[in-house]
Each structure stands twice: as structure tokens, then as C-alpha cells.
mmCIF file of C-alpha atoms and ligand atoms in Angstrom:
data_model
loop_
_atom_site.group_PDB
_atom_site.id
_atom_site.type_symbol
_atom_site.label_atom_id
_atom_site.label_comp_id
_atom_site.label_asym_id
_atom_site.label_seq_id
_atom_site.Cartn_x
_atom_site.Cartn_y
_atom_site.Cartn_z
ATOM 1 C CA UNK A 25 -16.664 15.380 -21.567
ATOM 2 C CA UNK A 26 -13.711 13.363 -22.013
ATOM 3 C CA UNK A 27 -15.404 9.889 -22.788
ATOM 4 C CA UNK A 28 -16.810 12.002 -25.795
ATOM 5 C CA UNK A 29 -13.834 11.429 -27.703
ATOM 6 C CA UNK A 30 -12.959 8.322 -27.380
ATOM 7 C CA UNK A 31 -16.407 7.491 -27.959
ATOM 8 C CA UNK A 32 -15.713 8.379 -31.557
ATOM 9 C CA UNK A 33 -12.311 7.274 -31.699
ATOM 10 C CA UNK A 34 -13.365 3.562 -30.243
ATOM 11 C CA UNK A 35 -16.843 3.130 -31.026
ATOM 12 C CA UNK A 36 -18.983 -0.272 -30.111
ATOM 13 C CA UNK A 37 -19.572 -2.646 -32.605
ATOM 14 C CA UNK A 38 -22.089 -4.935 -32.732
ATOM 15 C CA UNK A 39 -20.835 -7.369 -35.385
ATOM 16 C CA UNK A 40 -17.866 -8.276 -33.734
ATOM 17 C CA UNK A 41 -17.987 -11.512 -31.961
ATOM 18 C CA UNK A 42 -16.776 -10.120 -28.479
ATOM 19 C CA UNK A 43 -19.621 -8.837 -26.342
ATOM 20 C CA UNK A 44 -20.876 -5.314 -25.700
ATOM 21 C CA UNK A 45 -19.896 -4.819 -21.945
ATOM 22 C CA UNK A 46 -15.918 -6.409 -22.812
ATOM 23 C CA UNK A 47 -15.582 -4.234 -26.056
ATOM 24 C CA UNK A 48 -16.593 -1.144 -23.429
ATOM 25 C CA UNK A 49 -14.709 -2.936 -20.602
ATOM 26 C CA UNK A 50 -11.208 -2.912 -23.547
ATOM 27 C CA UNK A 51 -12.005 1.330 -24.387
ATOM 28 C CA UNK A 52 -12.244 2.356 -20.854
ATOM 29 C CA UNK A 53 -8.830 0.546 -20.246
ATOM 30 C CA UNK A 54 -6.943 1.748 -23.475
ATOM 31 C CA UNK A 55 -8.522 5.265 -22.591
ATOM 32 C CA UNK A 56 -7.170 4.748 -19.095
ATOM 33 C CA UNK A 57 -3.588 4.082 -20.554
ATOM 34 C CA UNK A 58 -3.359 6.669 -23.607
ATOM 35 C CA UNK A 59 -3.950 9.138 -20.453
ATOM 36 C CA UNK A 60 -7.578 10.428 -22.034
ATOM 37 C CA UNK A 61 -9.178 9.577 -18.075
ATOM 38 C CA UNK A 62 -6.406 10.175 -15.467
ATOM 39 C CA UNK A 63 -6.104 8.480 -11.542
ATOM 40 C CA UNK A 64 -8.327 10.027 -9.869
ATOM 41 C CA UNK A 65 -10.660 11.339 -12.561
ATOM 42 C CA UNK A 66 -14.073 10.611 -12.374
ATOM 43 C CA UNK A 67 -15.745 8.462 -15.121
ATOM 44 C CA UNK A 68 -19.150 9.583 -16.552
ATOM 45 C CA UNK A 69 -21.990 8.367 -14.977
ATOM 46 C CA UNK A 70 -23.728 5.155 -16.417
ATOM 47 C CA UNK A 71 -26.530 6.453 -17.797
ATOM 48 C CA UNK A 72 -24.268 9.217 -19.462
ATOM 49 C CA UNK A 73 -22.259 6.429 -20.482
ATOM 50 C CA UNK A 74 -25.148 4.349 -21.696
ATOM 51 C CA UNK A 75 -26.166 6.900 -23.741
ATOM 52 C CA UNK A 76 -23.263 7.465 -25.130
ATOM 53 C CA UNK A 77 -22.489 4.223 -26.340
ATOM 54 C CA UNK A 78 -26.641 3.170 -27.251
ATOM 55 C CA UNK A 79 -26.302 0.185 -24.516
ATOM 56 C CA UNK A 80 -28.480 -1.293 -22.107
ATOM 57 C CA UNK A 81 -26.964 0.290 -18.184
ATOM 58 C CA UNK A 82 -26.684 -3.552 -17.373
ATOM 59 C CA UNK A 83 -23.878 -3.461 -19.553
ATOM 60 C CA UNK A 84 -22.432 -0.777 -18.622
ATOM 61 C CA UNK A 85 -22.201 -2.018 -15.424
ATOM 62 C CA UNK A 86 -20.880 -5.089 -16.434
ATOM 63 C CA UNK A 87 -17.896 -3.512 -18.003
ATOM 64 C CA UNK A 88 -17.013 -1.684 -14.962
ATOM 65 C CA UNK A 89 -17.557 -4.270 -12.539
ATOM 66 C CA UNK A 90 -14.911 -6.485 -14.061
ATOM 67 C CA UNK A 91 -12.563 -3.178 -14.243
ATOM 68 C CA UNK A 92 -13.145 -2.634 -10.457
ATOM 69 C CA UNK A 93 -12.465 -6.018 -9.661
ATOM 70 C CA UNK A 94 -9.149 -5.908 -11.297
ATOM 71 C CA UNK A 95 -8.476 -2.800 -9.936
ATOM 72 C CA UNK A 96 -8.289 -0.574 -12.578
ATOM 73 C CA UNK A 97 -11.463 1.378 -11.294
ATOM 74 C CA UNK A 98 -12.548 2.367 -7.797
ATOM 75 C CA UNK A 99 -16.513 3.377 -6.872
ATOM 76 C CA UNK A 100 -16.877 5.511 -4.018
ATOM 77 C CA UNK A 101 -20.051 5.325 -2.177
ATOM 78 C CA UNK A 102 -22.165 7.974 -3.119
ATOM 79 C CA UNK A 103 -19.908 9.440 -5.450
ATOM 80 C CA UNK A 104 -19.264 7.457 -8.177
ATOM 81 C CA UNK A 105 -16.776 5.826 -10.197
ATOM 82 C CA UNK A 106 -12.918 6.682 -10.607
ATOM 83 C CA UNK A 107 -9.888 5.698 -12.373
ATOM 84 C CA UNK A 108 -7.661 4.053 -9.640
ATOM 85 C CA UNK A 109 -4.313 5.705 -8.734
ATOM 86 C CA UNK A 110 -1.648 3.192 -10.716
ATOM 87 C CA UNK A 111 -0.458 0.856 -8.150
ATOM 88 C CA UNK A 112 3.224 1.459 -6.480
ATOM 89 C CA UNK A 113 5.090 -1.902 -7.823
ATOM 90 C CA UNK A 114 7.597 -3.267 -5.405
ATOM 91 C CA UNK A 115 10.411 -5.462 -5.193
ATOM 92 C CA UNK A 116 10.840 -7.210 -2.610
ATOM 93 C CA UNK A 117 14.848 -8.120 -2.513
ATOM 94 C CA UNK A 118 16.422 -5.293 -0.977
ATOM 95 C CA UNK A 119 16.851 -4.174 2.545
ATOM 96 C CA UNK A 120 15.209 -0.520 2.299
ATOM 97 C CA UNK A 121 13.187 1.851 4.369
ATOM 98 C CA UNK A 122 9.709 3.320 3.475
ATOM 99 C CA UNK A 123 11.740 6.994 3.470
ATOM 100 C CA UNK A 124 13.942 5.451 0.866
ATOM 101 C CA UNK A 125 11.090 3.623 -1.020
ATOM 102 C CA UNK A 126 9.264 6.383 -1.390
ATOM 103 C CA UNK A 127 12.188 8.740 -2.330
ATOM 104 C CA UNK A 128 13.257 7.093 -5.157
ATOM 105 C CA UNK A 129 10.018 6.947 -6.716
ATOM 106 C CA UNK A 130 9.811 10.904 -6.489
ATOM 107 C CA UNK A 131 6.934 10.689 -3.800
ATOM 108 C CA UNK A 132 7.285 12.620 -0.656
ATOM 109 C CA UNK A 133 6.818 10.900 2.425
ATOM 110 C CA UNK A 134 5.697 11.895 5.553
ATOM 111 C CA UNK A 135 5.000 9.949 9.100
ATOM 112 C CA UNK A 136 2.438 10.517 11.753
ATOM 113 C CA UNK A 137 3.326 8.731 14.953
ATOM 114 C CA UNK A 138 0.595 7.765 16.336
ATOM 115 C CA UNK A 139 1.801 6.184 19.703
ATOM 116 C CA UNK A 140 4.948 5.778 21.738
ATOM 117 C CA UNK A 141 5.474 3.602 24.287
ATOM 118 C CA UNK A 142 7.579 1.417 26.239
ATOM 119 C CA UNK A 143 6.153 -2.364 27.360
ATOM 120 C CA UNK A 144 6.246 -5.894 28.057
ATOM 121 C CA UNK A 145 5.749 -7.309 24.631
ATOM 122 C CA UNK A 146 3.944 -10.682 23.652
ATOM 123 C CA UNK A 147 5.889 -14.147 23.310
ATOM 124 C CA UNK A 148 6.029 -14.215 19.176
ATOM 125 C CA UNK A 149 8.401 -11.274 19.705
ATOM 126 C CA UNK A 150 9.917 -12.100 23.126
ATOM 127 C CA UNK A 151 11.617 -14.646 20.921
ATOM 128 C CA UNK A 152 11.810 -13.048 17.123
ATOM 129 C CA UNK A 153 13.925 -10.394 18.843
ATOM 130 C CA UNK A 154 16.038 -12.594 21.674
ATOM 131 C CA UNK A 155 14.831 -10.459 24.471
ATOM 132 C CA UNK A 156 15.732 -11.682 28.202
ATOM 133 C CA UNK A 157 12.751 -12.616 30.178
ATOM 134 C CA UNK A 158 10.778 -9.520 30.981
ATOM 135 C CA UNK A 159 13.165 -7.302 28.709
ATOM 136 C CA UNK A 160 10.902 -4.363 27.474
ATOM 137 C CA UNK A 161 10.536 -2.805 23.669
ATOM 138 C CA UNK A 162 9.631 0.261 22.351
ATOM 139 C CA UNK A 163 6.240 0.268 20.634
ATOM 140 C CA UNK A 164 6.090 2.287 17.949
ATOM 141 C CA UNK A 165 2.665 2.936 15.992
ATOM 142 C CA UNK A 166 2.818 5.009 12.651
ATOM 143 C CA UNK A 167 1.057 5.791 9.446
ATOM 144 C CA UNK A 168 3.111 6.482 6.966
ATOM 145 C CA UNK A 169 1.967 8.738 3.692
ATOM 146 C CA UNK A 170 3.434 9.172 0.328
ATOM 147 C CA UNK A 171 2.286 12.884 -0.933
ATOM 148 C CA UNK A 172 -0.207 12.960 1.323
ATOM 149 C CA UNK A 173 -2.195 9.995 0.902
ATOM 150 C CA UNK A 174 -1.984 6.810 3.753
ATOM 151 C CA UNK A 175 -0.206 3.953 2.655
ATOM 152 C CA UNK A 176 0.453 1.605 5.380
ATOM 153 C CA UNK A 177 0.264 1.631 9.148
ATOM 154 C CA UNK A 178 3.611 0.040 10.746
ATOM 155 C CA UNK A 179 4.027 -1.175 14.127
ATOM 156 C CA UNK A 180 7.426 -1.432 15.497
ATOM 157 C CA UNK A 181 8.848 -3.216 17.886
ATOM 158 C CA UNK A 182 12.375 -2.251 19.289
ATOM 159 C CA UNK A 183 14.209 -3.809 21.912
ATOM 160 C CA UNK A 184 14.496 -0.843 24.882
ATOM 161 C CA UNK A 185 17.824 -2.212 25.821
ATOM 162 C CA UNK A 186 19.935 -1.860 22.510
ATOM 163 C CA UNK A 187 18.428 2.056 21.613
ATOM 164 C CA UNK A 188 18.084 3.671 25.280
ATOM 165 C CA UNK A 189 17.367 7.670 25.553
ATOM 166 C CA UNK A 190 15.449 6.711 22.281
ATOM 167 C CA UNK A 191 12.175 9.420 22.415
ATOM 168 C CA UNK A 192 8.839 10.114 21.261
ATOM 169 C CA UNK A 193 10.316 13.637 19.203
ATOM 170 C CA UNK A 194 13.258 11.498 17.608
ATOM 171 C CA UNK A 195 10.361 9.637 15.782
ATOM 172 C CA UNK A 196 7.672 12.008 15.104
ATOM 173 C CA UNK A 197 8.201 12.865 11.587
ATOM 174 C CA UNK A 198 11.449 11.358 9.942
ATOM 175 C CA UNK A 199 12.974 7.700 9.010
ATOM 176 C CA UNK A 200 13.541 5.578 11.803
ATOM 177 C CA UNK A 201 16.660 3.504 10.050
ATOM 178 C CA UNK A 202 18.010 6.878 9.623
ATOM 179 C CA UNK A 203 17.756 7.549 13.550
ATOM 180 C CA UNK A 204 18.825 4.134 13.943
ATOM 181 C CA UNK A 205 22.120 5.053 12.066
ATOM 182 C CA UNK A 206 22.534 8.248 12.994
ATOM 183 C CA UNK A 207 22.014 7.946 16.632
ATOM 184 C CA UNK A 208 22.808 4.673 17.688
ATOM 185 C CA UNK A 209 25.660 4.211 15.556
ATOM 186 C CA UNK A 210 23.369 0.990 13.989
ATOM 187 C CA UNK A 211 24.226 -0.748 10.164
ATOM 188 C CA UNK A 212 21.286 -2.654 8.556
ATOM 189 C CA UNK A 213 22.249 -6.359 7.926
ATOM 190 C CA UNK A 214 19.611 -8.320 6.585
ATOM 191 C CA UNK A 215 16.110 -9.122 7.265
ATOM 192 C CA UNK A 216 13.270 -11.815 7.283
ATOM 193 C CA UNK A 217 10.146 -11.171 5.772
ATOM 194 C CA UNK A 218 6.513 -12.501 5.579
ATOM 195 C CA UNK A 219 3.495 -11.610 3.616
ATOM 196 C CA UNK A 220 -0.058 -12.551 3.848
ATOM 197 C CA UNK A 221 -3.396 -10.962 2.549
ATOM 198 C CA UNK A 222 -5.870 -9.475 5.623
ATOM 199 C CA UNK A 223 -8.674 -7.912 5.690
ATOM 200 C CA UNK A 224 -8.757 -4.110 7.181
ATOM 201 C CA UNK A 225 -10.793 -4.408 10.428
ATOM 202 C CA UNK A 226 -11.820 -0.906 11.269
ATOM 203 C CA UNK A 227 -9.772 0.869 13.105
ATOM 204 C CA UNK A 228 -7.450 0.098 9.968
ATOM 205 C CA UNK A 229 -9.825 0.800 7.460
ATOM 206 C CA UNK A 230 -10.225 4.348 8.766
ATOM 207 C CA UNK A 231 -6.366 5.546 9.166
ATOM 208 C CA UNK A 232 -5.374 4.546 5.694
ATOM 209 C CA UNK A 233 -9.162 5.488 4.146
ATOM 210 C CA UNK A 234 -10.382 2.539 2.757
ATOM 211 C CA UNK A 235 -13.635 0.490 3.704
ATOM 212 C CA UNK A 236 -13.601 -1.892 6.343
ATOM 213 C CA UNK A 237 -13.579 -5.151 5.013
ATOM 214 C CA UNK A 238 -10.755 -4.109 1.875
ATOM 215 C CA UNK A 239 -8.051 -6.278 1.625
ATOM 216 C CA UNK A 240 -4.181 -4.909 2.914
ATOM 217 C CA UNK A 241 -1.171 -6.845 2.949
ATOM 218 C CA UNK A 242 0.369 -7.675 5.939
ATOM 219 C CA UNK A 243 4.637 -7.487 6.038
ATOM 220 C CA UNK A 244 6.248 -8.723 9.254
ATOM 221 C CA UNK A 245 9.884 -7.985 9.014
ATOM 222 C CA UNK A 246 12.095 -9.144 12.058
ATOM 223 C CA UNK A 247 15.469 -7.072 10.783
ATOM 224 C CA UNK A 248 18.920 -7.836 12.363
ATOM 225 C CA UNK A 249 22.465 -5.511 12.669
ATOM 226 C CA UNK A 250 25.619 -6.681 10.160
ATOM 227 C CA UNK A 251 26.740 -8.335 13.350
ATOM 228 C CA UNK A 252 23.607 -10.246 12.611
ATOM 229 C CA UNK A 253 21.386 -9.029 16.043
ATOM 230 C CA UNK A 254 17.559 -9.287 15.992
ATOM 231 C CA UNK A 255 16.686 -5.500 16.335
ATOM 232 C CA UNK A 256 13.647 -4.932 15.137
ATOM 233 C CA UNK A 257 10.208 -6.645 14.274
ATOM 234 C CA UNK A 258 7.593 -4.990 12.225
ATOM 235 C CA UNK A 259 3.888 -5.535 11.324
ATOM 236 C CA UNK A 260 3.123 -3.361 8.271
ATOM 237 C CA UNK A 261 -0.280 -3.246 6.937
ATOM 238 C CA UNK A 262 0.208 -2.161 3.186
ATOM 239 C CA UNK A 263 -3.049 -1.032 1.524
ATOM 240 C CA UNK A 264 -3.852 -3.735 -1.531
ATOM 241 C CA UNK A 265 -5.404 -1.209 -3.931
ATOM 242 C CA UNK A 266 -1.904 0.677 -3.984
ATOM 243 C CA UNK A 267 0.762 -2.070 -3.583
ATOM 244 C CA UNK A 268 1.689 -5.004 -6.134
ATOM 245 C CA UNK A 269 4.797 -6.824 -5.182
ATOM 246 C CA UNK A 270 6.871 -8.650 -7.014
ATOM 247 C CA UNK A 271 9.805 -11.117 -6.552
ATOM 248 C CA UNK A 272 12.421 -12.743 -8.801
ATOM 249 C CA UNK A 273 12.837 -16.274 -8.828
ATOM 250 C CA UNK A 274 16.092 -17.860 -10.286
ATOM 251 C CA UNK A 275 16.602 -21.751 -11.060
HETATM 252 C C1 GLP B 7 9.526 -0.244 5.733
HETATM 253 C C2 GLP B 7 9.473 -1.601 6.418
HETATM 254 C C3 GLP B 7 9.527 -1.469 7.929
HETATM 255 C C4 GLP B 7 10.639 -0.533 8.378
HETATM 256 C C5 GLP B 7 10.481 0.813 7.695
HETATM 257 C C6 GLP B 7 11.561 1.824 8.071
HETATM 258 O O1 GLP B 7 8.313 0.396 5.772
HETATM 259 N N1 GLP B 7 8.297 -2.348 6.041
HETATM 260 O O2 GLP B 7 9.754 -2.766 8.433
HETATM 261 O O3 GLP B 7 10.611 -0.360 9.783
HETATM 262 O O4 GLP B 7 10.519 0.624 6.308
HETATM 263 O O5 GLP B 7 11.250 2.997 7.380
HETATM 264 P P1 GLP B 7 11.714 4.446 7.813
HETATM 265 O O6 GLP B 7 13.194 4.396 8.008
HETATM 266 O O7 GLP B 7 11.298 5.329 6.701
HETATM 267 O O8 GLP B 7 11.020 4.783 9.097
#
């Protein structure tokens, strides 16, 4: 058993002045970082771990409550309690694509589209993308995974007029910037970008398998052409357990 070790290489002790549960709480995270537990790997159960340690469960449970809530550990229901996958960290001062994003970290990502269609849209994007009155978009649902596993669900909207002969098969598995360029001749300019904290309602919750009710970050990006044309507006829902942002700030 794993925790055996550090167990003897990080033992409790009751004379210090910090309590029980935090000392535990400090050992679970170093053995988290010197790589002893891995993401994913499951951590003994509390009674092993009470044991293990001569503590009261209580306290056991203390230390990995406060190691959930920070994110370090996840509990599954039913299952039990495992390191967290590290968190992707992400900049958010460049004009990239989830294809790229993903790339450069050495993930592989893959898209399921999971609808296609051609409508009427709402007045928040009416105007974010300059349509004439009635002008139609492409809607454009998909989850997007990196090795495997859901990160976000994006919904695109594309004005119909500026991409036409655009289809369902152009979209099903690759980067849409890169059918963008490639097909329609397009070159990213810039882009305007929102976040706000949500949390997953159901439907959500399910495609990118996380509990209802679990926070995900919400991106809308309204994107425009180097001649500096609206083309695109995006709601991405980014799951919070595997996304920290970041920004830099000058003055
Ligand atoms: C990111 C952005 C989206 C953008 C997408 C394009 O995920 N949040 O606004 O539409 O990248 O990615 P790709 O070219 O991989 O489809």
C-alpha cells in the first residue's frame, strides 16, 4: 500500500502545535507532489488510513475534506477518494484554438459534434455578430476531449452568409479555425472574451462527467477576421476541476 511508506517517512506528531487532521492534510499533499499517490490513484480508505496513522476517522475526514475543497482530491460516490488529475493552467492572452491548446501541451484532442444546424439565432448574437435582420448562423454543438476525457462543451455560432457550402462532415472530428483557414480562405484577428463561474445543469453535467450542480466556467468569445469582421461567437463551458486560468496584468 502506497500510504505505507510515507506513513513512516512523515509520521503524525502529537507534540507539534499544528493539529492532527492539517499535519495529515500537509503528508497527503507532499505525497501527492513527490509522485508517491498519482492523478487518478485511489487513496486508502479512512479507516485504513485511520489506522494507519492511530487517529480518530473524524480526522481523517477532516484532512481530506479541506483537500477536496481545494481541489487536490476528488470522492466519487460510491467509490471513494482520488488524487485529482493536475489542473490544465491557461493563459488567457493569445488568440488560439482548443486543437492548438491542447497540442502544445502533448494531449490529443478529439471532437464529437454533437449537432449541426442552420437557424434564426437570438438577439445577443443578432448583434455580437452584425447579422442583417433575419440573417441565419450555423449552430454548432461540440464536446471537445483531450486524451479521451471531456473538457468543455462549445457552442458555436457562425454567420451562414460569410462560410456557405460549410457541412456537418467538415466539422465532425477536426479544428474548426483550421477549416475556417483552410476552406474559406479566413485569418484570425482578434477576439473578445468573457468569463463567469456556472453551475453544470444536467444535461451538462452528464456530457463532460461531472455531477450536476459542479461548477464550469463559462467563455463567450465573439472572434473577428484581420479585416476586423465579427465571425464567430462562442459559449464554452470549461469544466472547473480541470481548468485554472490565469492572466497578466501590467501597470
Ligand atoms: C477554443 C475557443 C472557442 C473556439 C475553439 C476553436 O476552444 N474557446 O471559442 O471556437 O477554440 O477550436 P478548434 O479550432 O480546435 O475547433
Amino acid at each position: 500500500m502506497v500510504f505505507s511508506s510515507p506513513q513512516k517517512k512523515y509520521p503524525l506528531d502529537p507534540k507539534l502545535p499544528a493539529p492532527l487532521y492539517y499535519q495529515l492534510q500537509k503528508i497527503i499533499q507532499k505525497a501527492i507532489d513527490e509522485g508517491l499517490l498519482q492523478p487518478g490513484e485511489k487513496l486508502p480508505s479512512e479507516r485504513e488510513l485511520a489506522k494507519t496513522y492511530n487517529i480518530n476517522r473524524l480526522t481523517v475526514r477532516q484532512a481530506t475534506n479541506a483537500l477536496v475543497n481545494k481541489g487536490v482530491l476528488v470522492r466519487k460516490r460510491g467509490l471513494g477518494t482520488f488524487v485529482a488529475q493536475a489542473k490544465l493552467n491557461q493563459g488567457l492572452f493569445h488568440l488560439t484554438s482548443f486543437t492548438e491548446d491542447m497540442i502544445s501541451r502533448g494531449l490529443k484532442p478529439a471532437t464529437l459534434l454533437l449537432s449541426f444546424s442552420i437557424k434564426t439565432p437570438e438577439n445577443q448574437i443578432q448583434e455580437e455578430l452584425k447579422l442583417r435582420p433575419g440573417g441565419k448562423i450555423y449552430l454548432i454543438e461540440r464536446l471537445r476531449l483531450a486524451n479521451n476525457e471531456p473538457m468543455a462543451r462549445e457552442i458555436s455560432f457562425l454567420p451562414f452568409s460569410l462560410f456557405p457550402g460549410m457541412n456537418k462532415r467538415d466539422l465532425e472530428h477536426g479544428s474548426l479555425y483550421s477549416l475556417l483557414r483552410d476552406k474559406f480562405n479566413l485569418t484570425l484577428g482578434r477576439a473578445k472574451e468573457t468569463l463567469e463561474a456556472l453551475a453544470a445543469e444536467k444535461k451538462e453535467a452528464d456530457l463532460l462527467g461531472i455531477l450536476p450542480g459542479t461548477p464550469v466556467f463559462l467563455r463567450e468569445r465573439l472572434t473577428y477576421t484581420e479585416q476586423g469582421e465579427p465571425f464567430e461567437f462562442v459559449r464554452s463551458f470549461y469544466r472547473a476541476d480541470r481548468y485554472k486560468f490565469f492572466f497578466y496584468l501590467e501597470r
